[in-house]
CSV table of C-alpha atoms in Angstrom, one decimal:
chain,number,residue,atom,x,y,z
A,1473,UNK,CA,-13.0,49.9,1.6
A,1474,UNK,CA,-12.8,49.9,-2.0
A,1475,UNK,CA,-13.6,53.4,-3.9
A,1476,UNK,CA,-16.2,53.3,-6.1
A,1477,UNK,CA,-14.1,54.3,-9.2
A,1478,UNK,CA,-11.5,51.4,-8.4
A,1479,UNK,CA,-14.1,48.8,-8.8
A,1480,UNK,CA,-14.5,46.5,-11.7
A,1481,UNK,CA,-17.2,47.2,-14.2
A,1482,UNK,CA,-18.4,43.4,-13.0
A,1483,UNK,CA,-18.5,44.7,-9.1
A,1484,UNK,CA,-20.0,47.9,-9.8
A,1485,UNK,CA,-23.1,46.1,-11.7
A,1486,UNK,CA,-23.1,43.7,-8.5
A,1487,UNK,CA,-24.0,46.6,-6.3
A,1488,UNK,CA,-26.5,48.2,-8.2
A,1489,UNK,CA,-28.2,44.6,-8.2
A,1490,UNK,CA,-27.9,44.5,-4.8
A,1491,UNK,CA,-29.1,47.8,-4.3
A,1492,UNK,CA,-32.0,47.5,-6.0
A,1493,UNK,CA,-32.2,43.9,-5.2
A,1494,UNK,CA,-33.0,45.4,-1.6
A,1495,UNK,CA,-36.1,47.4,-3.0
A,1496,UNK,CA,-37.5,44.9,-4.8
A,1497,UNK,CA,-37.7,42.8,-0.9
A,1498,UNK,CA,-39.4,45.4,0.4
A,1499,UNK,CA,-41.8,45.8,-2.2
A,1500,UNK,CA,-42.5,41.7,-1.7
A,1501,UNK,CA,-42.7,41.9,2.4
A,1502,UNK,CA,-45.1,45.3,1.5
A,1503,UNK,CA,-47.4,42.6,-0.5
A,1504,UNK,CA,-47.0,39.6,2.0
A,1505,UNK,CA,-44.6,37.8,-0.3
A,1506,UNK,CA,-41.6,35.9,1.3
A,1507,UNK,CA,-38.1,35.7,-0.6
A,1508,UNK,CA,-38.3,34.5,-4.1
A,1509,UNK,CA,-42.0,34.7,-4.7
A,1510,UNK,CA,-41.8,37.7,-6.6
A,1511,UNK,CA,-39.8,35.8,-8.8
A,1512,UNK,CA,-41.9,32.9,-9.0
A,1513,UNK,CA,-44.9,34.7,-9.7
A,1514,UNK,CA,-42.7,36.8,-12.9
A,1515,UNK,CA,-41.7,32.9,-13.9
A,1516,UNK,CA,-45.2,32.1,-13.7
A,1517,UNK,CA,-46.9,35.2,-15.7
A,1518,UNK,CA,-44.9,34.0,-18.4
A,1519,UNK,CA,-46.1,30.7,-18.9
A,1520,UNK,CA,-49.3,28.6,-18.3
A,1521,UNK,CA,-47.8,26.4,-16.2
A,1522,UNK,CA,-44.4,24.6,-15.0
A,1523,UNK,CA,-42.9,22.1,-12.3
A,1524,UNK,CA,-41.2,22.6,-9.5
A,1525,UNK,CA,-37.9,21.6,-11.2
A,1526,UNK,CA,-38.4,23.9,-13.9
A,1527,UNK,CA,-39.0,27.1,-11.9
A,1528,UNK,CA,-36.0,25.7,-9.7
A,1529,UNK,CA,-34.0,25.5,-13.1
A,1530,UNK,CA,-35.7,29.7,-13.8
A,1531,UNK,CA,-35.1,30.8,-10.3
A,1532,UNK,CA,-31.8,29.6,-9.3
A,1533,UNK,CA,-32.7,29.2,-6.4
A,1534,UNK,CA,-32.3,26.0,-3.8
A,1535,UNK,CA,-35.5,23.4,-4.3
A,1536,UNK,CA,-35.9,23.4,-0.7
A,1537,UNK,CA,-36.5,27.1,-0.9
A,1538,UNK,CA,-39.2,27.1,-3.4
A,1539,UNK,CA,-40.9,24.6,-1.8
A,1540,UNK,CA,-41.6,26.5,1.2
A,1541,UNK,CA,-42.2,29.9,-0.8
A,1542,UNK,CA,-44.6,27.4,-2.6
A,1543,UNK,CA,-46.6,25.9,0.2
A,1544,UNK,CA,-46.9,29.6,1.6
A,1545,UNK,CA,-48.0,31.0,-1.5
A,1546,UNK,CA,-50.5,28.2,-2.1
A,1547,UNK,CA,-51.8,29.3,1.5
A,1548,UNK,CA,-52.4,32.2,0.3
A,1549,UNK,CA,-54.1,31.8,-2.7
A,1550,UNK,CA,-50.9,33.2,-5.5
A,1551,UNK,CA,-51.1,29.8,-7.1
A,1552,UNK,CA,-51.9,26.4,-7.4
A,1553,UNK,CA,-51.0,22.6,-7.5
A,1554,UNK,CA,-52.5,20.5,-9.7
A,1555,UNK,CA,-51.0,16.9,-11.7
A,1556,UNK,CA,-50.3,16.5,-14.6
A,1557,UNK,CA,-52.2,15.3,-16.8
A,1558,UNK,CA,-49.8,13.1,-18.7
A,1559,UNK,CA,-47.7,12.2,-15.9
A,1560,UNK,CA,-49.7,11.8,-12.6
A,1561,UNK,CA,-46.4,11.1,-10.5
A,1562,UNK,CA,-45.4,15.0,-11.6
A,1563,UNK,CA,-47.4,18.1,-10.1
A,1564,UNK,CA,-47.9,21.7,-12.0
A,1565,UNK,CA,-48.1,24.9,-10.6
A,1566,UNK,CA,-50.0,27.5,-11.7
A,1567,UNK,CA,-50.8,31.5,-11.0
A,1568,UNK,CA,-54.0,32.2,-9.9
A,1569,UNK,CA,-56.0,34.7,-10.5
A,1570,UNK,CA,-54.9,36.4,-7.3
A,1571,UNK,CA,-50.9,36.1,-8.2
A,1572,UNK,CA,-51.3,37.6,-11.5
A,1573,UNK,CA,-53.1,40.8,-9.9
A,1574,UNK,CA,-50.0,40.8,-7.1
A,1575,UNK,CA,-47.7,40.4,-10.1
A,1576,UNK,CA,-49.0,43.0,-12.3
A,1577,UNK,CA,-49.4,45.6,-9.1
A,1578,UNK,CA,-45.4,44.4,-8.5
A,1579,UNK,CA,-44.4,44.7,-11.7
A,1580,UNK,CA,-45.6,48.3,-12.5
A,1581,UNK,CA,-44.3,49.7,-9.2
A,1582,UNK,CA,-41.1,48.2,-10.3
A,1583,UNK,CA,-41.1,50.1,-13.2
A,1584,UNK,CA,-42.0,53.2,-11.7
A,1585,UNK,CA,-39.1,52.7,-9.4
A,1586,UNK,CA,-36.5,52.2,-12.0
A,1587,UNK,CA,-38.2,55.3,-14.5
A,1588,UNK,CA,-37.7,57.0,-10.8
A,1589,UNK,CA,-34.0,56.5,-10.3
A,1590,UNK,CA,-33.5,56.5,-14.3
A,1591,UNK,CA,-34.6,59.8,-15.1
A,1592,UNK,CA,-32.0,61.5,-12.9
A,1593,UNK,CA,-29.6,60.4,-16.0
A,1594,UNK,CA,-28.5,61.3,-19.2
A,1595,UNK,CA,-30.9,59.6,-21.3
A,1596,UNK,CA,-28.1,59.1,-24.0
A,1597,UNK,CA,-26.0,58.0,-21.4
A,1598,UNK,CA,-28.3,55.6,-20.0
A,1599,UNK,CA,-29.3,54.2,-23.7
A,1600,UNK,CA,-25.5,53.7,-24.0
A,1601,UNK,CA,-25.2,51.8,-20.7
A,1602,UNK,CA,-28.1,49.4,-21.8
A,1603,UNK,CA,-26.4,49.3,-25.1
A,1604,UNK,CA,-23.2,47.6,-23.5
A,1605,UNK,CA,-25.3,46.0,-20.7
A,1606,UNK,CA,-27.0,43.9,-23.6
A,1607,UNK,CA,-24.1,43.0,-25.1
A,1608,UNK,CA,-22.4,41.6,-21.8
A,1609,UNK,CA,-25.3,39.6,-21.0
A,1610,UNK,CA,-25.2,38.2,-25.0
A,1611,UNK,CA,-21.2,37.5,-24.0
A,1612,UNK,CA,-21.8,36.0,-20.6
A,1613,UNK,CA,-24.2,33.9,-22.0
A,1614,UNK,CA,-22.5,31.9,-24.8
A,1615,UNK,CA,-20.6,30.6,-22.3
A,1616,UNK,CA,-16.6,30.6,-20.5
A,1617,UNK,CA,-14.4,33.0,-21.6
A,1618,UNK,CA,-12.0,32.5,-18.6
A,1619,UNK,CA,-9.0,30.7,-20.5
A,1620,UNK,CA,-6.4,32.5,-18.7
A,1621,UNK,CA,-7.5,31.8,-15.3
């Protein structure tokens, strides 16, 4: 087993995401949600509507996958199907009333549960980390970097 202080910066930030990853499932089976409709939902509170392929393309996630965390959460009321009106061969989906309650409930706990394991830090330190966290993400996202490998 790998120390912790012999990890890469990469692997570390892969544990915490896992880590808190883990929470964040509980806090979905705790509100009836299956895997990935937490993130569906956030996907969703963003934006008045969008496909299938879209919140596949958001998600990252398999399409088979949303489509049953779709059907079950149109069961139950978190959203809703309807066609498009310029395209009638293409469906929408939509947050219902319902979902966006769930979603805001979610999304508050969430932040409660990260000011939770936050505070317990140097708030320097921790505006540092987010700091260099930013910047990575800004790196990672203009694209490969990996010439060497």
């Amino acid at each position: 087993i790998m120390k912790e202080q012999d990890k890469t910066l990469m692997m570390l930030i892969g544990d915490v995401h896992r880590q808190f990853g883990h929470k964040i499932r509980e806090l979905e089976q705790k509100n009836g949600l299956g895997p990935c409709s937490g993130s569906i939902l956030m996907e969703l509170s963003k934006n008045d509507s969008l496909t299938q392929v879209e919140l596949v393309d958001r998600i990252h996630m398999r399409p088979s996958s949303i489509s049953v965390a779709l059907q079950k959460m149109e069961q139950d009321g978190l959203i809703e199907r309807k066609v498009k009106d310029d395209d009638q061969r293409c469906s929408i989906v939509c947050i219902t009333d319902k979902g966006i309650n769930i979603h805001n409930e979610m999304k508050k706990t969430i932040f409660t549960m990260d000011n939770n394991y936050t505070k317990q830090l140097n708030q320097d330190d921790l505006e540092k980390v987010k700091k260099v966290l930013i910047e990575l993400s800004d790196i990672l996202k203009k694209g490969d970097n990996n010439e060497n490998i």
